[in-house]
CSV table of C-alpha atoms and ligand atoms in Angstrom, one decimal:
chain,number,residue,atom,x,y,z
A,1,MET,CA,-0.1,0.1,0.1
A,2,GLU,CA,0.8,3.7,-0.4
A,3,ASN,CA,-0.4,6.3,1.1
A,4,ARG,CA,-0.4,10.0,-0.4
A,5,ALA,CA,-1.2,13.4,1.5
A,6,LEU,CA,-3.3,15.4,-1.1
A,7,GLY,CA,-3.5,19.1,1.2
A,8,ALA,CA,-6.7,19.7,3.0
A,9,GLY,CA,-6.7,16.8,5.5
A,10,ALA,CA,-7.5,14.3,1.9
A,11,PHE,CA,-5.3,11.6,1.9
A,12,LEU,CA,-5.3,9.1,-1.3
A,13,LEU,CA,-4.3,5.5,-0.3
A,14,THR,CA,-3.5,3.1,-2.9
A,15,LEU,CA,-4.1,-0.5,-2.1
A,16,LYS,CA,-2.1,-3.7,-3.8
A,17,LEU,CA,-5.8,-5.4,-3.8
A,18,PRO,CA,-6.3,-7.5,-7.2
A,19,LEU,CA,-10.1,-7.7,-8.1
A,20,PRO,CA,-10.9,-10.2,-10.5
A,21,GLU,CA,-13.2,-7.4,-12.3
A,22,PHE,CA,-14.4,-3.6,-12.0
A,23,PRO,CA,-15.7,-2.9,-8.5
A,24,HIS,CA,-19.1,-2.2,-8.7
A,25,PRO,CA,-19.6,1.7,-8.1
A,26,GLY,CA,-20.8,2.7,-4.6
A,27,LYS,CA,-19.3,-0.8,-3.1
A,28,PHE,CA,-16.5,-0.2,0.3
A,29,LEU,CA,-14.4,-1.1,1.9
A,30,HIS,CA,-13.8,-1.7,5.3
A,31,ILE,CA,-10.8,-0.9,6.7
A,32,LYS,CA,-8.6,-1.2,10.0
A,33,PRO,CA,-4.7,-0.1,10.3
A,34,THR,CA,-2.4,-2.7,12.1
A,35,SER,CA,0.6,-0.5,12.4
A,36,GLU,CA,-0.7,0.9,15.9
A,37,GLY,CA,-1.8,-2.5,17.5
A,38,SER,CA,-5.2,-3.0,18.2
A,39,ASP,CA,-6.0,0.7,18.2
A,40,PRO,CA,-8.5,1.4,16.3
A,41,LEU,CA,-10.6,-1.3,17.7
A,42,LEU,CA,-12.8,-1.6,14.8
A,43,ARG,CA,-12.7,-1.5,11.0
A,44,ARG,CA,-13.9,2.4,9.4
A,45,ALA,CA,-16.1,2.2,5.9
A,46,PHE,CA,-14.1,3.6,2.7
A,47,SER,CA,-15.7,4.1,-0.7
A,48,ILE,CA,-13.8,2.7,-3.1
A,49,PHE,CA,-12.3,5.2,-5.5
A,50,ASP,CA,-11.0,4.2,-8.2
A,51,CYS,CA,-8.7,0.8,-9.6
A,52,ASP,CA,-6.8,-0.2,-11.9
A,53,PRO,CA,-7.5,-3.6,-13.1
A,54,GLY,CA,-4.5,-4.0,-14.6
A,55,ARG,CA,-1.7,-3.0,-12.2
A,56,GLY,CA,-4.1,-4.8,-9.4
A,57,THR,CA,-4.9,-1.4,-7.6
A,58,VAL,CA,-7.5,0.0,-5.6
A,59,ASP,CA,-7.6,3.4,-4.6
A,60,VAL,CA,-9.2,5.3,-1.4
A,61,LEU,CA,-10.0,8.9,-1.0
A,62,TYR,CA,-10.3,9.5,2.4
A,63,LYS,CA,-10.3,12.6,5.2
A,64,VAL,CA,-8.7,12.5,8.6
A,65,PHE,CA,-12.2,13.2,10.3
A,66,GLY,CA,-11.4,11.3,13.9
A,67,ARG,CA,-9.2,8.8,15.6
A,68,GLY,CA,-9.6,5.9,13.1
A,69,SER,CA,-8.8,8.0,10.1
A,70,ALA,CA,-5.8,10.1,11.8
A,71,ILE,CA,-4.0,6.4,12.7
A,72,LEU,CA,-4.7,5.3,9.2
A,73,SER,CA,-3.2,8.4,7.7
A,74,ARG,CA,0.3,7.6,9.6
A,75,VAL,CA,0.0,4.0,7.8
A,76,PRO,CA,3.9,3.3,6.5
A,77,ALA,CA,4.1,2.5,2.6
A,78,GLY,CA,4.1,-1.2,2.4
A,79,HIS,CA,2.1,-1.9,5.3
A,80,GLN,CA,-0.4,-4.6,5.5
A,81,LEU,CA,-4.3,-3.3,6.3
A,82,ASP,CA,-6.9,-5.2,8.0
A,83,LEU,CA,-9.6,-5.3,5.5
A,84,LEU,CA,-13.2,-6.7,4.1
A,85,GLY,CA,-14.8,-5.9,1.1
A,86,PRO,CA,-15.8,-4.9,-1.6
A,87,LEU,CA,-19.2,-4.8,0.5
A,88,GLY,CA,-22.5,-3.4,-0.3
A,89,GLU,CA,-25.1,-2.8,-3.0
A,90,GLY,CA,-23.7,0.0,-4.7
A,91,PHE,CA,-25.5,2.2,-7.5
A,92,PRO,CA,-27.8,1.1,-10.1
A,93,ILE,CA,-26.4,1.0,-13.5
A,94,PRO,CA,-28.0,3.7,-15.5
A,95,ASP,CA,-29.0,3.3,-19.0
A,96,GLY,CA,-27.5,5.2,-21.7
A,97,ASP,CA,-30.9,7.2,-22.8
A,98,ARG,CA,-30.7,9.4,-19.6
A,99,ASN,CA,-28.8,12.3,-18.6
A,100,LEU,CA,-26.6,11.8,-15.2
A,101,ILE,CA,-25.8,14.3,-12.7
A,102,MET,CA,-24.0,13.1,-10.4
A,103,VAL,CA,-22.9,15.2,-6.8
A,104,GLY,CA,-20.0,14.9,-4.5
A,105,GLY,CA,-19.7,16.7,-1.3
A,106,GLY,CA,-15.7,16.6,-0.3
A,107,VAL,CA,-15.0,12.8,0.2
A,108,GLY,CA,-18.4,11.6,-0.9
A,109,ILE,CA,-16.5,11.9,-4.3
A,110,PRO,CA,-14.9,8.8,-4.7
A,111,PRO,CA,-18.7,6.4,-5.0
A,112,VAL,CA,-19.9,9.1,-7.9
A,113,TYR,CA,-16.8,9.6,-9.6
A,114,LEU,CA,-16.4,5.7,-9.9
A,115,LEU,CA,-20.1,5.3,-11.3
A,116,ALA,CA,-19.2,8.4,-13.6
A,117,LYS,CA,-15.7,6.1,-14.9
A,118,TYR,CA,-17.8,3.2,-15.1
A,119,CYS,CA,-20.9,4.7,-17.5
A,120,LEU,CA,-18.1,6.1,-19.6
A,121,MET,CA,-16.1,2.9,-19.7
A,122,HIS,CA,-19.4,1.4,-20.9
A,123,GLY,CA,-20.6,3.9,-23.8
A,124,HIS,CA,-22.5,6.1,-22.2
A,125,ALA,CA,-22.0,9.5,-23.7
A,126,ALA,CA,-19.8,11.4,-22.0
A,127,ALA,CA,-22.1,14.8,-22.8
A,128,LYS,CA,-25.1,13.3,-21.1
A,129,ILE,CA,-22.8,13.1,-17.4
A,130,THR,CA,-22.5,16.7,-15.3
A,131,PHE,CA,-20.5,15.9,-12.1
A,132,LEU,CA,-21.2,18.6,-9.6
A,133,ALA,CA,-18.9,19.0,-6.8
A,134,GLY,CA,-18.4,20.7,-3.4
A,135,PHE,CA,-16.6,22.2,-0.8
A,136,GLY,CA,-16.0,24.1,2.0
A,137,THR,CA,-13.1,26.2,0.9
A,138,ALA,CA,-10.7,25.9,-2.6
A,139,ALA,CA,-7.9,24.2,-0.9
A,140,GLU,CA,-10.5,21.0,-0.8
A,141,SER,CA,-11.1,21.2,-3.8
A,142,CYS,CA,-7.6,19.0,-4.7
A,143,MET,CA,-10.1,16.2,-4.2
A,144,SER,CA,-11.7,16.4,-7.5
A,145,ASP,CA,-8.5,16.3,-9.7
A,146,ARG,CA,-9.5,13.4,-10.7
A,147,VAL,CA,-12.6,14.0,-11.8
A,148,GLY,CA,-11.1,16.7,-13.8
A,149,THR,CA,-9.4,13.9,-15.9
A,150,LEU,CA,-12.9,12.7,-17.5
A,151,PRO,CA,-14.0,14.1,-20.4
A,152,ILE,CA,-17.5,15.3,-18.6
A,153,GLU,CA,-19.1,18.3,-17.9
A,154,LEU,CA,-17.3,19.6,-14.0
A,155,LYS,CA,-18.6,22.3,-11.6
A,156,ILE,CA,-18.0,23.3,-8.1
A,157,SER,CA,-19.1,25.1,-5.4
A,158,THR,CA,-17.7,26.3,-2.5
A,159,ASP,CA,-19.3,27.8,0.7
A,160,ASP,CA,-17.1,30.4,0.9
A,161,GLY,CA,-16.8,31.2,-2.7
A,162,SER,CA,-13.1,31.3,-3.1
A,163,GLN,CA,-13.9,28.6,-6.1
A,164,GLY,CA,-16.6,28.3,-8.4
A,165,HIS,CA,-20.3,29.1,-7.1
A,166,ARG,CA,-20.4,30.6,-3.9
A,167,GLY,CA,-22.8,28.6,-2.1
A,168,PHE,CA,-24.1,24.7,-2.0
A,169,VAL,CA,-23.7,22.1,-4.5
A,170,THR,CA,-27.2,21.9,-4.2
A,171,ASP,CA,-27.9,25.1,-5.6
A,172,LEU,CA,-25.8,23.9,-8.7
A,173,LEU,CA,-28.0,21.0,-8.9
A,174,ARG,CA,-31.2,23.3,-8.5
A,175,ALA,CA,-30.2,25.1,-11.5
A,176,HIS,CA,-29.5,21.9,-13.6
A,177,LEU,CA,-33.0,20.0,-12.9
A,178,SER,CA,-34.7,23.0,-13.7
A,179,THR,CA,-33.2,22.8,-17.2
A,180,ALA,CA,-32.3,19.4,-17.9
A,181,ALA,CA,-34.5,16.5,-19.4
A,182,ALA,CA,-34.9,12.8,-18.2
A,183,THR,CA,-32.2,13.1,-15.5
A,184,THR,CA,-31.2,10.8,-12.7
A,185,VAL,CA,-29.0,11.9,-9.8
A,186,PHE,CA,-26.6,10.2,-8.1
A,187,ALA,CA,-25.4,12.0,-4.9
A,188,CYS,CA,-22.8,10.9,-1.8
A,189,GLY,CA,-21.8,13.8,0.7
A,190,PRO,CA,-22.7,14.6,4.1
A,191,GLU,CA,-26.5,14.7,5.6
A,192,PRO,CA,-27.5,17.3,5.2
A,193,MET,CA,-26.5,17.9,1.5
A,194,LEU,CA,-28.4,14.2,0.9
A,195,GLN,CA,-31.5,15.8,2.8
A,196,ALA,CA,-31.6,18.7,0.2
A,197,VAL,CA,-30.8,15.9,-3.0
A,198,GLN,CA,-33.4,14.1,-1.8
A,199,ASN,CA,-36.4,17.4,-1.4
A,200,LEU,CA,-35.4,18.1,-5.1
A,201,SER,CA,-35.4,14.6,-6.5
A,202,ARG,CA,-39.3,14.7,-5.2
A,203,GLU,CA,-39.8,18.6,-6.0
A,204,PHE,CA,-39.0,18.1,-9.8
A,205,LYS,CA,-39.8,14.6,-9.9
A,206,VAL,CA,-36.4,13.0,-10.8
A,207,PRO,CA,-35.1,9.6,-9.8
A,208,ALA,CA,-32.4,9.7,-7.2
A,209,PHE,CA,-29.8,7.4,-5.5
A,210,LEU,CA,-28.1,8.5,-2.3
A,211,SER,CA,-25.3,6.9,-0.9
A,212,LEU,CA,-25.4,6.8,3.4
A,213,GLU,CA,-22.4,7.3,5.2
A,214,SER,CA,-23.1,5.8,8.8
A,215,ILE,CA,-21.0,4.5,11.8
A,216,MET,CA,-20.3,1.0,10.5
A,217,PRO,CA,-19.1,-1.2,13.4
A,218,CYS,CA,-19.3,-4.5,11.6
A,219,GLY,CA,-19.8,-3.8,8.0
A,220,VAL,CA,-21.7,-7.3,7.5
A,221,GLY,CA,-25.5,-6.6,8.8
A,222,THR,CA,-24.8,-8.5,12.4
A,223,CYS,CA,-24.6,-5.1,14.5
A,224,LEU,CA,-27.5,-2.8,13.6
A,225,GLY,CA,-25.3,-0.5,14.1
A,226,CYS,CA,-25.3,1.6,11.2
A,227,VAL,CA,-29.4,1.5,10.6
A,228,VAL,CA,-31.7,3.7,8.5
A,229,LYS,CA,-35.5,4.2,8.9
A,230,LYS,CA,-37.2,2.9,5.7
A,231,ASP,CA,-39.6,5.9,4.5
A,232,GLY,CA,-43.6,5.8,5.5
A,233,GLU,CA,-42.8,2.5,8.0
A,234,GLU,CA,-41.8,1.4,10.8
A,235,LYS,CA,-39.0,-0.6,9.5
A,236,TYR,CA,-35.3,0.1,9.4
A,237,LEU,CA,-32.6,-0.7,6.8
A,238,ARG,CA,-29.0,-2.0,7.4
A,239,VAL,CA,-27.1,0.7,5.5
A,240,CYS,CA,-24.2,-1.8,5.2
A,241,ARG,CA,-26.3,-4.7,3.6
A,242,GLU,CA,-29.3,-3.2,2.0
A,243,GLY,CA,-27.5,0.1,1.1
A,244,PRO,CA,-25.0,2.2,1.3
A,245,VAL,CA,-26.8,3.4,-1.7
A,246,PHE,CA,-31.0,3.6,-1.0
A,247,SER,CA,-33.2,4.6,-3.7
A,248,ALA,CA,-34.3,8.5,-2.0
A,249,ASP,CA,-38.0,8.0,-1.8
A,250,GLU,CA,-36.7,4.8,0.4
A,251,VAL,CA,-35.3,6.1,3.3
A,252,GLU,CA,-36.0,8.7,6.0
A,253,LEU,CA,-33.2,11.1,6.7
B,301,LIG,C1,-20.5,3.3,2.8
B,301,LIG,C2,-19.1,4.2,3.8
B,301,LIG,C3,-18.4,4.9,2.9
B,301,LIG,C4,-17.1,5.7,3.1
B,301,LIG,N1,-16.4,6.8,2.4
B,301,LIG,C5,-15.7,8.0,2.9
B,301,LIG,C6,-14.8,7.8,2.1
B,301,LIG,O1,-14.1,7.1,0.7
B,301,LIG,N2,-13.7,8.5,2.4
B,301,LIG,C7,-13.7,9.4,3.7
B,301,LIG,O2,-13.0,9.9,4.3
B,301,LIG,N3,-14.7,8.9,4.5
B,301,LIG,C8,-15.9,7.9,3.9
B,301,LIG,N4,-16.9,7.3,4.9
B,301,LIG,C9,-16.7,7.8,6.3
B,301,LIG,C10,-15.6,7.4,7.3
B,301,LIG,O3,-16.0,6.1,7.1
B,301,LIG,C11,-15.6,8.0,8.6
B,301,LIG,O4,-15.2,9.6,8.2
B,301,LIG,C12,-14.9,7.3,9.5
B,301,LIG,O5,-15.7,5.9,10.0
B,301,LIG,C13,-14.1,8.3,10.6
B,301,LIG,O6,-13.5,7.1,11.6
B,301,LIG,P1,-12.6,7.8,12.5
B,301,LIG,O7,-12.1,6.9,13.2
B,301,LIG,O8,-11.5,8.7,11.8
B,301,LIG,O9,-13.9,9.1,13.4
B,301,LIG,P2,-14.0,9.0,14.6
B,301,LIG,O10,-15.3,9.7,14.7
B,301,LIG,O11,-13.3,8.9,15.4
B,301,LIG,O12,-15.3,7.7,14.2
B,301,LIG,C14,-16.4,7.5,13.6
B,301,LIG,C15,-17.1,6.9,14.5
B,301,LIG,O13,-16.6,5.5,14.8
B,301,LIG,C16,-17.2,4.9,16.2
B,301,LIG,N5,-15.8,4.7,17.3
B,301,LIG,C17,-14.8,5.3,16.9
B,301,LIG,N6,-13.8,4.6,17.4
B,301,LIG,C18,-14.1,3.7,18.1
B,301,LIG,C19,-13.8,2.3,18.6
B,301,LIG,N7,-13.0,2.5,19.2
B,301,LIG,N8,-15.1,1.2,18.8
B,301,LIG,C20,-16.0,1.4,18.5
B,301,LIG,N9,-16.5,2.6,17.6
B,301,LIG,C21,-15.6,3.4,17.4
B,301,LIG,C22,-17.8,6.2,17.1
B,301,LIG,O14,-19.1,6.4,17.1
B,301,LIG,C23,-17.1,7.2,16.0
B,301,LIG,O15,-18.2,8.0,16.6
B,301,LIG,C24,-18.0,6.3,4.4
B,301,LIG,C25,-18.6,6.2,5.6
B,301,LIG,C26,-19.6,5.1,4.9
B,301,LIG,C27,-20.3,4.0,6.0
B,302,LIG,S1,-22.3,-1.9,10.6
B,302,LIG,FE1,-23.6,-3.6,11.7
B,302,LIG,S2,-24.8,-4.0,10.9
B,302,LIG,FE2,-24.5,-2.4,9.6
């Protein structure tokens, strides 16, 4: 493995993880560093950001958030990690006729980037894919550098206006939904952003799929530590097993 600091607290982890095929976009890895003994006790969930089946590598883009990710950021190159995956149910693969809007908030970019790349590889017209990326400040937009290498439209928003649109990425989504026809939205980011995407999908009556980022103690469906309420029912869904991707009308955020 390699661990590279990108700036603004973000890191790119490259893992030698030979997978038989291109991982389904939206699936995640459950990772525990072993370089500092049994700390952290539990694995943490990270989306698959990118892969290179030729080199047998998988990339993870992450930001130092708390203890587990801070320890991960200190793991030296060549070290082994305790890892489970790919886990979960990823995004439904859209058909080529629809316009796709990918919405990534900060470290929510990875799964939607992988979906955009997958769609391009499988013949989806680049002109039909728009990527909206939102950050706190321009410094954090280093996380969208790889999205910028895809031949698709990329629009950036920052909360403080230091790059792109000043305001929320969902402002850009509202503007797009006002004009684009036959659109499907795919989103990952902080919960308030996903709530706003859910509201917009209802207002504009377009399908939307949301990748949720709950705390995942076990990652495999046994502890019930990650559940989300099913919309309109007294029933809960496990984000790690039934998700992390859900249709926006399926869950109550
Ligand atoms: C499907 C999915 C995909 C994700 N993809 C990404 C991604 O691509 N990039 C990214 O940056 N983030 C991603 N995340 C978020 C990432 O999982 C969290 O940022 C990460 O778990 C934070 O862990 P931490 O230890 O740094 O933070 P902390 O806040 O320290 O830990 C997070 C939570 O884990 C629990 N916890 C912490 N320590 C322990 C312990 N010792 N024992 C038991 N529980 C403990 C606590 O309840 C705590 O609130 C994803 C999350 C999910 C669910
Ligand atoms: S993390 Fe344990 S059930 Fe989902």
